mmCIF file of C-alpha atoms in Angstrom:
data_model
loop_
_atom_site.group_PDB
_atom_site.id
_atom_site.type_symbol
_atom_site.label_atom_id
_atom_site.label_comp_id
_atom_site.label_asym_id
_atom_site.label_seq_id
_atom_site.Cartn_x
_atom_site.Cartn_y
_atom_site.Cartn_z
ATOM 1 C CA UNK A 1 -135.875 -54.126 41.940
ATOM 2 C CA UNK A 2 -132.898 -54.146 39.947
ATOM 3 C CA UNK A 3 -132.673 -53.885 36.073
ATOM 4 C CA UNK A 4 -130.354 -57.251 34.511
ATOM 5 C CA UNK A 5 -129.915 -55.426 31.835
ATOM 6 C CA UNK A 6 -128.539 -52.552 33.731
ATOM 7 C CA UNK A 7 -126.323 -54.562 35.921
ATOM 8 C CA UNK A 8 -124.361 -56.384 32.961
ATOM 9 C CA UNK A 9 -123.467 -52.917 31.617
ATOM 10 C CA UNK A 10 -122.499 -51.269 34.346
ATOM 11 C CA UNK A 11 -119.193 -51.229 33.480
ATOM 12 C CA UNK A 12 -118.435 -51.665 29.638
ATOM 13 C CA UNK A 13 -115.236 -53.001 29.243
ATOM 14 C CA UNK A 14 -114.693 -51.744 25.881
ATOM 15 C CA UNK A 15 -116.006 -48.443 24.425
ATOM 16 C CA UNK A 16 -116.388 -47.707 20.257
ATOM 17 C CA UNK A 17 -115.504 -44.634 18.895
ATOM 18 C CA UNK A 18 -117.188 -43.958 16.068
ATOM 19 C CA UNK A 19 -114.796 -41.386 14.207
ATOM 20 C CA UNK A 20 -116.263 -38.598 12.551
ATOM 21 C CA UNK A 21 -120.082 -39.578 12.208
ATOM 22 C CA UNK A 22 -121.937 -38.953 9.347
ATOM 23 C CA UNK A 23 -118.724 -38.190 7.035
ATOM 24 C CA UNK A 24 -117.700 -42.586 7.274
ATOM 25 C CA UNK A 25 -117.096 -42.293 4.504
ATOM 26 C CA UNK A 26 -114.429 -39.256 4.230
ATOM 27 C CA UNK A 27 -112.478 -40.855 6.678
ATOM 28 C CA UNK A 28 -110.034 -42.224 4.448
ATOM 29 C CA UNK A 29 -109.269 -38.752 2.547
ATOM 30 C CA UNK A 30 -110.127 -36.688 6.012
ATOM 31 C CA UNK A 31 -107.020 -38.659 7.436
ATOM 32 C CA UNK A 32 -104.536 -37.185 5.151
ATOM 33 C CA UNK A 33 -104.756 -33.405 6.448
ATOM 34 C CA UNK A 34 -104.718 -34.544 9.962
ATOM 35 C CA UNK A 35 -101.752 -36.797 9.596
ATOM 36 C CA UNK A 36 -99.922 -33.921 7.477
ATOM 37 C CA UNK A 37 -101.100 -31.553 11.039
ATOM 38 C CA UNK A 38 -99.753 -34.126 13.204
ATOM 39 C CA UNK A 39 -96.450 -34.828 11.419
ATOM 40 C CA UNK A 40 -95.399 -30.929 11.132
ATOM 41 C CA UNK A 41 -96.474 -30.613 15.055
ATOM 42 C CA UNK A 42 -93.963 -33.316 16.023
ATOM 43 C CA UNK A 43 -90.955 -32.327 13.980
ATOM 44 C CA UNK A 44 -91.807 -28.786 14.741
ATOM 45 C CA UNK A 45 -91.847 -29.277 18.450
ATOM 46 C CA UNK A 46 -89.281 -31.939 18.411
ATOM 47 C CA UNK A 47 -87.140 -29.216 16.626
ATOM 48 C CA UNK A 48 -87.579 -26.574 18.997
ATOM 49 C CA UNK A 49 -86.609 -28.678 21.601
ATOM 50 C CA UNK A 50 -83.285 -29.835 20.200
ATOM 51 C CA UNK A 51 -82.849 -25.711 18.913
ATOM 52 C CA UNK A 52 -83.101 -24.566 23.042
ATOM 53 C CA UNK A 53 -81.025 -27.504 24.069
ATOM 54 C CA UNK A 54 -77.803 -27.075 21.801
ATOM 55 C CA UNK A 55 -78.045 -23.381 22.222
ATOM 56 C CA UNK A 56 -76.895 -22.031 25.044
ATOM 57 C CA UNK A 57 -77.920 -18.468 24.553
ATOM 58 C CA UNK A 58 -81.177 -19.944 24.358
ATOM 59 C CA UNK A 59 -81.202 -20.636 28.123
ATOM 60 C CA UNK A 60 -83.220 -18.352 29.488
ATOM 61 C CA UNK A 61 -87.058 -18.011 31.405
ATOM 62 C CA UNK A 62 -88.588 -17.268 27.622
ATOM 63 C CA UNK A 63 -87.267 -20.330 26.256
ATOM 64 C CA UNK A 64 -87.453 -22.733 29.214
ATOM 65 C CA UNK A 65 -91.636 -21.934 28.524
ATOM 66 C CA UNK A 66 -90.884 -22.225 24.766
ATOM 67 C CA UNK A 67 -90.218 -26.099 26.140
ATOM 68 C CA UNK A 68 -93.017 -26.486 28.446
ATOM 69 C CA UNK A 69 -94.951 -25.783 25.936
ATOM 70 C CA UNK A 70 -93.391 -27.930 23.222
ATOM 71 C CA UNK A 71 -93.489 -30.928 25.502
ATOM 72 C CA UNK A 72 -97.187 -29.680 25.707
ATOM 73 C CA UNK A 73 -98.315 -29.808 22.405
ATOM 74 C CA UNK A 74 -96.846 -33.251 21.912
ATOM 75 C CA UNK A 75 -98.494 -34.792 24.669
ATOM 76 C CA UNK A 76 -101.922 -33.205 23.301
ATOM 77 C CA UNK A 77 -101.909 -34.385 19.885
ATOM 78 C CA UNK A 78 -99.748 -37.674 20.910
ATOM 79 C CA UNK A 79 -102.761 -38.383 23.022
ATOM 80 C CA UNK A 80 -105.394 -38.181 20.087
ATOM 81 C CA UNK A 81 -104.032 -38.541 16.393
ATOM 82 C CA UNK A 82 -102.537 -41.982 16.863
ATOM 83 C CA UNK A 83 -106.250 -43.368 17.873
ATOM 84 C CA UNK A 84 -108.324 -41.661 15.268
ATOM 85 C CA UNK A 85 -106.069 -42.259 12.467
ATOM 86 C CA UNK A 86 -106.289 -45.974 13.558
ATOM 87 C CA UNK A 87 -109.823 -45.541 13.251
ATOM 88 C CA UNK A 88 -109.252 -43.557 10.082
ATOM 89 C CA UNK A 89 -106.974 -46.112 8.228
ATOM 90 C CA UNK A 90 -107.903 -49.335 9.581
ATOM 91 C CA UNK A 91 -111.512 -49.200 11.287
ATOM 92 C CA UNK A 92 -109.897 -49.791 14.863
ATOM 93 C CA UNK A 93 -112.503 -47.902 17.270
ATOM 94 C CA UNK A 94 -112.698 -50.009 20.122
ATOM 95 C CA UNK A 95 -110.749 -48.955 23.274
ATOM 96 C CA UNK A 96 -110.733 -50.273 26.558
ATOM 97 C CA UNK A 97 -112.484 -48.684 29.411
ATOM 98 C CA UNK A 98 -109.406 -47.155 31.099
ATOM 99 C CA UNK A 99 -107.354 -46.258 27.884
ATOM 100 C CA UNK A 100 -110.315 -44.409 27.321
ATOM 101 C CA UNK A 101 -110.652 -42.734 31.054
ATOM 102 C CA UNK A 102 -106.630 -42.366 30.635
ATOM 103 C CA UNK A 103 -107.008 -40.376 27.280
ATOM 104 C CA UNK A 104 -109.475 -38.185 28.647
ATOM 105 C CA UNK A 105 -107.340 -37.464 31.431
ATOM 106 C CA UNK A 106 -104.242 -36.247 29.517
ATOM 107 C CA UNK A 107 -106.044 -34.341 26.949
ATOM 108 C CA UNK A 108 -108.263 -32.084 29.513
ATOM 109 C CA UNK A 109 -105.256 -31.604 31.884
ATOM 110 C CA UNK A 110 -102.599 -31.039 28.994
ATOM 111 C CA UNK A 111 -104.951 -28.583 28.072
ATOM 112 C CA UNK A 112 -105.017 -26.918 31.153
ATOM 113 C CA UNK A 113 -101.382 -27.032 31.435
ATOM 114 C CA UNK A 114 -100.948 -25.051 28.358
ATOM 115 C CA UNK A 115 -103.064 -22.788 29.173
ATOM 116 C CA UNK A 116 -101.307 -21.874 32.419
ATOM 117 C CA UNK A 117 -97.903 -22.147 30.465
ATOM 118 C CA UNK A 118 -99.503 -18.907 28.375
ATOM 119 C CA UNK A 119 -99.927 -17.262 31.603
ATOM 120 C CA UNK A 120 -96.385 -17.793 32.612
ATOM 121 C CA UNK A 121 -95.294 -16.193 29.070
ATOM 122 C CA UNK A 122 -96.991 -13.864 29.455
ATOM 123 C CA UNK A 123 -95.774 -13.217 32.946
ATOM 124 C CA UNK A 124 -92.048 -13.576 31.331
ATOM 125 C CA UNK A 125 -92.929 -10.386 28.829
ATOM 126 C CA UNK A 126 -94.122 -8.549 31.439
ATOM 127 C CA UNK A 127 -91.247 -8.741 33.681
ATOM 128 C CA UNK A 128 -89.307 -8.222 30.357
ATOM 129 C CA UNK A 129 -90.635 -5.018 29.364
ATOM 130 C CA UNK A 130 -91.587 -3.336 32.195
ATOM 131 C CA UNK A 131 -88.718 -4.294 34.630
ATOM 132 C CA UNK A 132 -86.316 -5.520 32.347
ATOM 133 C CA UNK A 133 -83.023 -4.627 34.532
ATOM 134 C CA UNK A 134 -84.851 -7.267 36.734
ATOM 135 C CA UNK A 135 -85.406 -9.872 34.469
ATOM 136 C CA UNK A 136 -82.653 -11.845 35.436
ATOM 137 C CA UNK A 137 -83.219 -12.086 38.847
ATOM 138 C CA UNK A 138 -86.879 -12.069 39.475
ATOM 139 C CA UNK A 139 -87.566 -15.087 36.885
ATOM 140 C CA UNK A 140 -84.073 -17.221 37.892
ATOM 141 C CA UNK A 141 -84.478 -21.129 36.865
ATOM 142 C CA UNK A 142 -85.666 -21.806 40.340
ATOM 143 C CA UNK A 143 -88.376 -19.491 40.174
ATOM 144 C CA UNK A 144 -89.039 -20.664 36.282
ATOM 145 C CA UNK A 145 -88.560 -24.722 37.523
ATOM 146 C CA UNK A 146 -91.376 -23.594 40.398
ATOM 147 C CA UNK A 147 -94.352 -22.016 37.891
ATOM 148 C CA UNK A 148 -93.497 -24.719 35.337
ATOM 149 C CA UNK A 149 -94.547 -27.168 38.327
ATOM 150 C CA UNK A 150 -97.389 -25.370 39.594
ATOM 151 C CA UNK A 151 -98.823 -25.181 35.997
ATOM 152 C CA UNK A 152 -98.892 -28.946 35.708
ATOM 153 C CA UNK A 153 -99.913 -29.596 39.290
ATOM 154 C CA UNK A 154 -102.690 -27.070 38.487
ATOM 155 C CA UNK A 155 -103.686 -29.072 35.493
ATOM 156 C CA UNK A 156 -103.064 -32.914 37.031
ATOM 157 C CA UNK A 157 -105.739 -32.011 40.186
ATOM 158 C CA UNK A 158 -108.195 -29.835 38.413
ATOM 159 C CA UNK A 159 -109.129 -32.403 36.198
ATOM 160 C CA UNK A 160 -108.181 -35.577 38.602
ATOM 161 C CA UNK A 161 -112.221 -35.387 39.181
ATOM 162 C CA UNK A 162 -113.406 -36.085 35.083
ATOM 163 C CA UNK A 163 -112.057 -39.635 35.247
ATOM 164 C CA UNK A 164 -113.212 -40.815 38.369
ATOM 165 C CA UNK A 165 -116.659 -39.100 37.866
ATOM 166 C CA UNK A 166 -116.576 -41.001 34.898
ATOM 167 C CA UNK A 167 -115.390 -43.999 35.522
ATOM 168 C CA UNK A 168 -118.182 -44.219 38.747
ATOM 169 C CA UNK A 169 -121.752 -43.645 36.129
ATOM 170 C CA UNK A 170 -123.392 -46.542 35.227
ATOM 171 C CA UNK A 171 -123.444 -47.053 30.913
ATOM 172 C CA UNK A 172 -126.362 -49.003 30.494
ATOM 173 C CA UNK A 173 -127.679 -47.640 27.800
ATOM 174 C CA UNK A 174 -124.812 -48.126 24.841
ATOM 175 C CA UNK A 175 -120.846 -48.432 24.928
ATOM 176 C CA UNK A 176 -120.824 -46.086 21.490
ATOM 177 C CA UNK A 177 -118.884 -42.760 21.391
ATOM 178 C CA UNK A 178 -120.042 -40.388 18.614
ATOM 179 C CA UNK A 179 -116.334 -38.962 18.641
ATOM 180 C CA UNK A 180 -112.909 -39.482 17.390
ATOM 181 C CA UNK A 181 -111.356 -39.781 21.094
ATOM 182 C CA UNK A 182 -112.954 -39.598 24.445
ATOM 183 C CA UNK A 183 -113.664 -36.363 24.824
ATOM 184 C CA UNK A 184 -115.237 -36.113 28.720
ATOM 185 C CA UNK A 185 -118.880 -34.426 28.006
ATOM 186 C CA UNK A 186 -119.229 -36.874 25.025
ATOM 187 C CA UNK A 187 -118.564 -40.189 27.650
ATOM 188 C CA UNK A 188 -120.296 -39.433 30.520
ATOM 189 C CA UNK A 189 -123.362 -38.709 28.064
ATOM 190 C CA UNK A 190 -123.535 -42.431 27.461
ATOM 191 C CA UNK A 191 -124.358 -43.074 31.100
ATOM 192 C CA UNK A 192 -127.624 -43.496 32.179
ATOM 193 C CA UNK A 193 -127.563 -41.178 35.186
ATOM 194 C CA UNK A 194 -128.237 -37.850 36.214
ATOM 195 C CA UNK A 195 -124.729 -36.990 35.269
ATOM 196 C CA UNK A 196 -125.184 -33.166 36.907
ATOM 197 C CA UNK A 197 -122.209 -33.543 38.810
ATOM 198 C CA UNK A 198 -119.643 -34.023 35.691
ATOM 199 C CA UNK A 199 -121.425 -31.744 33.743
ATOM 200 C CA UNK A 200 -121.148 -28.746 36.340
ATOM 201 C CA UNK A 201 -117.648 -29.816 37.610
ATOM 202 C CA UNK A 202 -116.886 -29.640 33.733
ATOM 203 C CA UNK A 203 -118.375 -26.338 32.614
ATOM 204 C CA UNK A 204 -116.960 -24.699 36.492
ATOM 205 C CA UNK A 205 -113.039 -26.002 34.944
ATOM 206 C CA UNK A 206 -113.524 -24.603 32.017
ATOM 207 C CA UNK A 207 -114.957 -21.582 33.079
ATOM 208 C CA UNK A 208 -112.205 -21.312 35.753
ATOM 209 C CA UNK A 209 -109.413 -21.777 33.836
ATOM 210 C CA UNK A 210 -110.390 -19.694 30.684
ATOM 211 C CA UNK A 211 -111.691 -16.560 32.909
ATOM 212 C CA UNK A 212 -108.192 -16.629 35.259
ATOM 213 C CA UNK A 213 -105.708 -17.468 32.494
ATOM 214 C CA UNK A 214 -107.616 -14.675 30.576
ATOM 215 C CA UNK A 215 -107.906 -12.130 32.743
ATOM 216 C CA UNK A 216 -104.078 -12.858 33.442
ATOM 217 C CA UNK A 217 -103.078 -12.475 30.106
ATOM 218 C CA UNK A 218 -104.966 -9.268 29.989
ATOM 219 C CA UNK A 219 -103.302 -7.498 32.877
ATOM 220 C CA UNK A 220 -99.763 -8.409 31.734
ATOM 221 C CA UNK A 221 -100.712 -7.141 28.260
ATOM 222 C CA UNK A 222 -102.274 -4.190 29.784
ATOM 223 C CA UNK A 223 -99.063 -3.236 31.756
ATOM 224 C CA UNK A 224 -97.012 -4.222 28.129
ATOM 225 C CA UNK A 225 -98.969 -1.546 26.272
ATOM 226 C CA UNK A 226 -98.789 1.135 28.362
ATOM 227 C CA UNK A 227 -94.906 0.436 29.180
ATOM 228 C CA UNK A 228 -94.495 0.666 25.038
ATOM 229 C CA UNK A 229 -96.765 3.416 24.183
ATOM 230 C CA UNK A 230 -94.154 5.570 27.008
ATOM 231 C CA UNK A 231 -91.253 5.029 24.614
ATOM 232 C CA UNK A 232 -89.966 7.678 23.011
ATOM 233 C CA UNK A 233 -89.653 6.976 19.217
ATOM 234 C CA UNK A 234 -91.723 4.521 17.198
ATOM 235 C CA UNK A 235 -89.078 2.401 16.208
ATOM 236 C CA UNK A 236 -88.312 1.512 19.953
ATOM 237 C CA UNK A 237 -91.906 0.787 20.147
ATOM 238 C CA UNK A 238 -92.318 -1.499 17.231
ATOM 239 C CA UNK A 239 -88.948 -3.399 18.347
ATOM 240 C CA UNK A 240 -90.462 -3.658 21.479
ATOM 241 C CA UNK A 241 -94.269 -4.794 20.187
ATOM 242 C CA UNK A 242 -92.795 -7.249 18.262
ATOM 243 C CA UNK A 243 -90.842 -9.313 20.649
ATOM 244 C CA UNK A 244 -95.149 -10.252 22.281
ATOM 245 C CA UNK A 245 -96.005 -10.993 18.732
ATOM 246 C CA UNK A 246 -95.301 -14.578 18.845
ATOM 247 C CA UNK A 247 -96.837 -15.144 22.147
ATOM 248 C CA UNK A 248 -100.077 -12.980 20.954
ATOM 249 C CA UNK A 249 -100.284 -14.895 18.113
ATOM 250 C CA UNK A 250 -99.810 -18.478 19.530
ATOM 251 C CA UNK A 251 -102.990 -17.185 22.235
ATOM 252 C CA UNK A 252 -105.260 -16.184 19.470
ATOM 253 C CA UNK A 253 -103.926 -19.932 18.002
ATOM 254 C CA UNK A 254 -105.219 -21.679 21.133
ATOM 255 C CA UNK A 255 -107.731 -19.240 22.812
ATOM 256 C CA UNK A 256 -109.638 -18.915 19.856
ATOM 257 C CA UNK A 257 -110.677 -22.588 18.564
ATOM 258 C CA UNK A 258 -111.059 -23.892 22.495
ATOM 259 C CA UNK A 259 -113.859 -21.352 23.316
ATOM 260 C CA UNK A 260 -115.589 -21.680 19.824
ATOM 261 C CA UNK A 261 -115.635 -25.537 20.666
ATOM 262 C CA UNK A 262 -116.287 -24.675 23.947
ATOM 263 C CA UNK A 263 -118.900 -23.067 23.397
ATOM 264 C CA UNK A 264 -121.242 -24.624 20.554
ATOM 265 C CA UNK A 265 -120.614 -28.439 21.953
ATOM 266 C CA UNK A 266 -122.420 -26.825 25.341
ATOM 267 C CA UNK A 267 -124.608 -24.363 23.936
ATOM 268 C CA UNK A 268 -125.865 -24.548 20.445
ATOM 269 C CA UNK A 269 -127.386 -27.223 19.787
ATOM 270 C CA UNK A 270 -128.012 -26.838 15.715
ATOM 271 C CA UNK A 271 -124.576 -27.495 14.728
ATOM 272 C CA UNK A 272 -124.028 -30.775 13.331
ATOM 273 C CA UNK A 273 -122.201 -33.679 14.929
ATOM 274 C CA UNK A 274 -119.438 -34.143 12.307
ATOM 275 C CA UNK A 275 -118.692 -29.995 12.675
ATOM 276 C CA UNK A 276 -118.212 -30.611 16.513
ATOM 277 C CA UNK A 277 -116.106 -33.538 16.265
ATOM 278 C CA UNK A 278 -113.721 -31.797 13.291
ATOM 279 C CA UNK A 279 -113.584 -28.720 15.184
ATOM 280 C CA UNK A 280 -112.254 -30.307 18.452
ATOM 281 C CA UNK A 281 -109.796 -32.622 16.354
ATOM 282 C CA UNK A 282 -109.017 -29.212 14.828
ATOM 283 C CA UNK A 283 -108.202 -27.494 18.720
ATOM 284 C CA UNK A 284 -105.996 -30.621 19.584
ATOM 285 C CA UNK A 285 -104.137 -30.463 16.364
ATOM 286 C CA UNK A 286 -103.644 -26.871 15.158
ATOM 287 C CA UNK A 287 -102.097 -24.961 17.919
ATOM 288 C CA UNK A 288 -99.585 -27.674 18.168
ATOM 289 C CA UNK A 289 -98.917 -27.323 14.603
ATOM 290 C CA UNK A 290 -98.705 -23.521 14.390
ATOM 291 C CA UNK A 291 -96.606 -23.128 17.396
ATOM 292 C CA UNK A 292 -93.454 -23.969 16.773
ATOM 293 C CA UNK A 293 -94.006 -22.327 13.024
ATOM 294 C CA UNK A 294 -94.900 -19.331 14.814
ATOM 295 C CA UNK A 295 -92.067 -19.119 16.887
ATOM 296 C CA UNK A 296 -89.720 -20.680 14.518
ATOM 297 C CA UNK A 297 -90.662 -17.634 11.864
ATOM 298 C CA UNK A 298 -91.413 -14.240 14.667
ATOM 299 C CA UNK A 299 -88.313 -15.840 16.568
ATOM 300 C CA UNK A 300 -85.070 -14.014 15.247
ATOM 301 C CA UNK A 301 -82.986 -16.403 17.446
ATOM 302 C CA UNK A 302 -84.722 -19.814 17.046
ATOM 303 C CA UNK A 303 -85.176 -18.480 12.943
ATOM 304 C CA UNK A 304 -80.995 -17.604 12.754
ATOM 305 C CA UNK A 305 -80.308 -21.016 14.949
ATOM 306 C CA UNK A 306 -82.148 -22.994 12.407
ATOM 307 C CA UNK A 307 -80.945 -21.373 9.246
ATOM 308 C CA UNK A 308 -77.165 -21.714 10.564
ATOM 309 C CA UNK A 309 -77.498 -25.863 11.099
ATOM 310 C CA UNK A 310 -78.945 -25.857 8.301
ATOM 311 C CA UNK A 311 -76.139 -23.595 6.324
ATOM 312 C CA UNK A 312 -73.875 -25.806 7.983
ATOM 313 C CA UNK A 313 -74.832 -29.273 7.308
ATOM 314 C CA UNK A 314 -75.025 -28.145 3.866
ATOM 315 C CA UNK A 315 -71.412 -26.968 3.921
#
């Protein structure tokens, strides 16, 4: 026998996202340092894009990822601040079923995508450093074009599953979100189903992605170190070091925040709602942000680029 009740909300057509919850009433004054986040990530990125394009000594494997990863960043927080700070300013926190499947969609595989675009900086320092008479022609533009494609095809189909798990669970049991966006774990929670398979499917990405890009990173760094600690003076090895301390330091930027969310949205179970839902606005929001900072500062040739349009508008 089937349940009316059940059957009429199969398939909400409308979902509510509630925000922040329990801070309602911070929403107003929480708004201003994520639109402040949100507004530095854009013109940052934006400017690092128009920096690499009007610079041709800029065109090169290093900077060509610099881009990926731009384009990146404004897709993730482009796919979350507008919403919330709807919500924020002007209580909007309906969206429709699919906007909300579609959200999901770009934030988990953007994600994905910039972790794998770490992997292929990384790869780009290694070849650097340790072959660097190489450089040139191991990591040409077709071989660059190539990883840049397999990164995003990587992250389209690994997480091609979350909406279409999602999207198949009946909701019968309420159409309200206890987030900001729809974050996957926090939808299929509303449905009122074993929801096993989204859950494992969700924890095996997550665990997939993290471990390989990781371990990746690792081994590149690994081969870095040793290749630096065989120069001769310390000078050589500081100039050396410090052409990975941009990419180190966006990682530790990205790395850092995903597996803390990661972890205590899956695992511990004491921390309040409104810390959860901060901290993941927080992952979507700051790496963006520091990124182009980080390489706009670390970078002498994106810092001198920037300092001589300036110099020279002013002139």
């Amino acid at each position: 026998m089937s349940d009316s009740n059940t059957t009429d909300f199969t398939n909400p057509s409308t979902f509510i996202l509630l925000g922040i919850p329990g801070l309602e009433t911070a929403h107003i004054w929480l708004s201003i340092p994520f639109c402040t986040m949100y507004i530095i990530a854009v013109l940052g990125n934006f400017t690092i894009l128009f920096i690499v394009k009007v610079e041709p000594s800029l065109h090169g494997p290093m900077y060509y990822f610099l881009c990926m990863l731009a384009v990146t960043d404004l897709v993730l927080s482009t796919s979350s601040l507008p919403k919330m700070l709807s919500i924020f300013w002007f209580n909007s926190r309906e969206i429709d079923f699919s906007a909300c499947l579609t959200q999901m969609y770009f934030i988990h595989s953007f994600s994905v995508v910039e972790s794998g675009i770490f992997v292929a900086m990384a790869l780009d320092r290694y070849v650097a450093i340790c072959h660097p008479l190489r450089h040139s022609t191991i990591l040409t533009n077709t071989v660059v074009a190539k990883i840049g494609l397999a990164v995003v095809l990587r992250g389209s189909i690994l997480v091609l599953p979350y909406p279409f798990l999602a999207r198949g669970w009946p909701y019968c049991r309420t159409n309200i979100i206890p987030h900001s966006y729809c974050e996957h774990i926090a939808v299929v929670k509303l449905a009122c189903a074993i929801i096993r398979i989204s859950s494992y499917y969700g924890l095996f990405v997550a665990m997939l992605v993290t471990g390989l890009d990781v371990f990746f990173v690792t081994m590149s760094y690994t081969q870095i170190l040793r290749a630096i600690f065989s120069l001769p003076t310390k000078d050589a090895r500081l100039k050396t070091f410090g052409t990975c301390s941009s990419h180190l330091c966006a990682i530790l930027a990205f790395y850092i925040p995903a597996l803390f969310s990661f972890l205590t949205h899956r695992f511990d179970h004491n921390v309040p709602l409104h810390f959860h839902v901060i901290f993941a606005n927080l992952y979507l929001l700051v790496p963006p942000m520091l990124n182009p900072i980080i390489y706009g500062v670390r970078n002498k040739e994106i810092r001198g680029r920037l300092l001589h349009l300036f110099t020279h508008k002013r002139t």
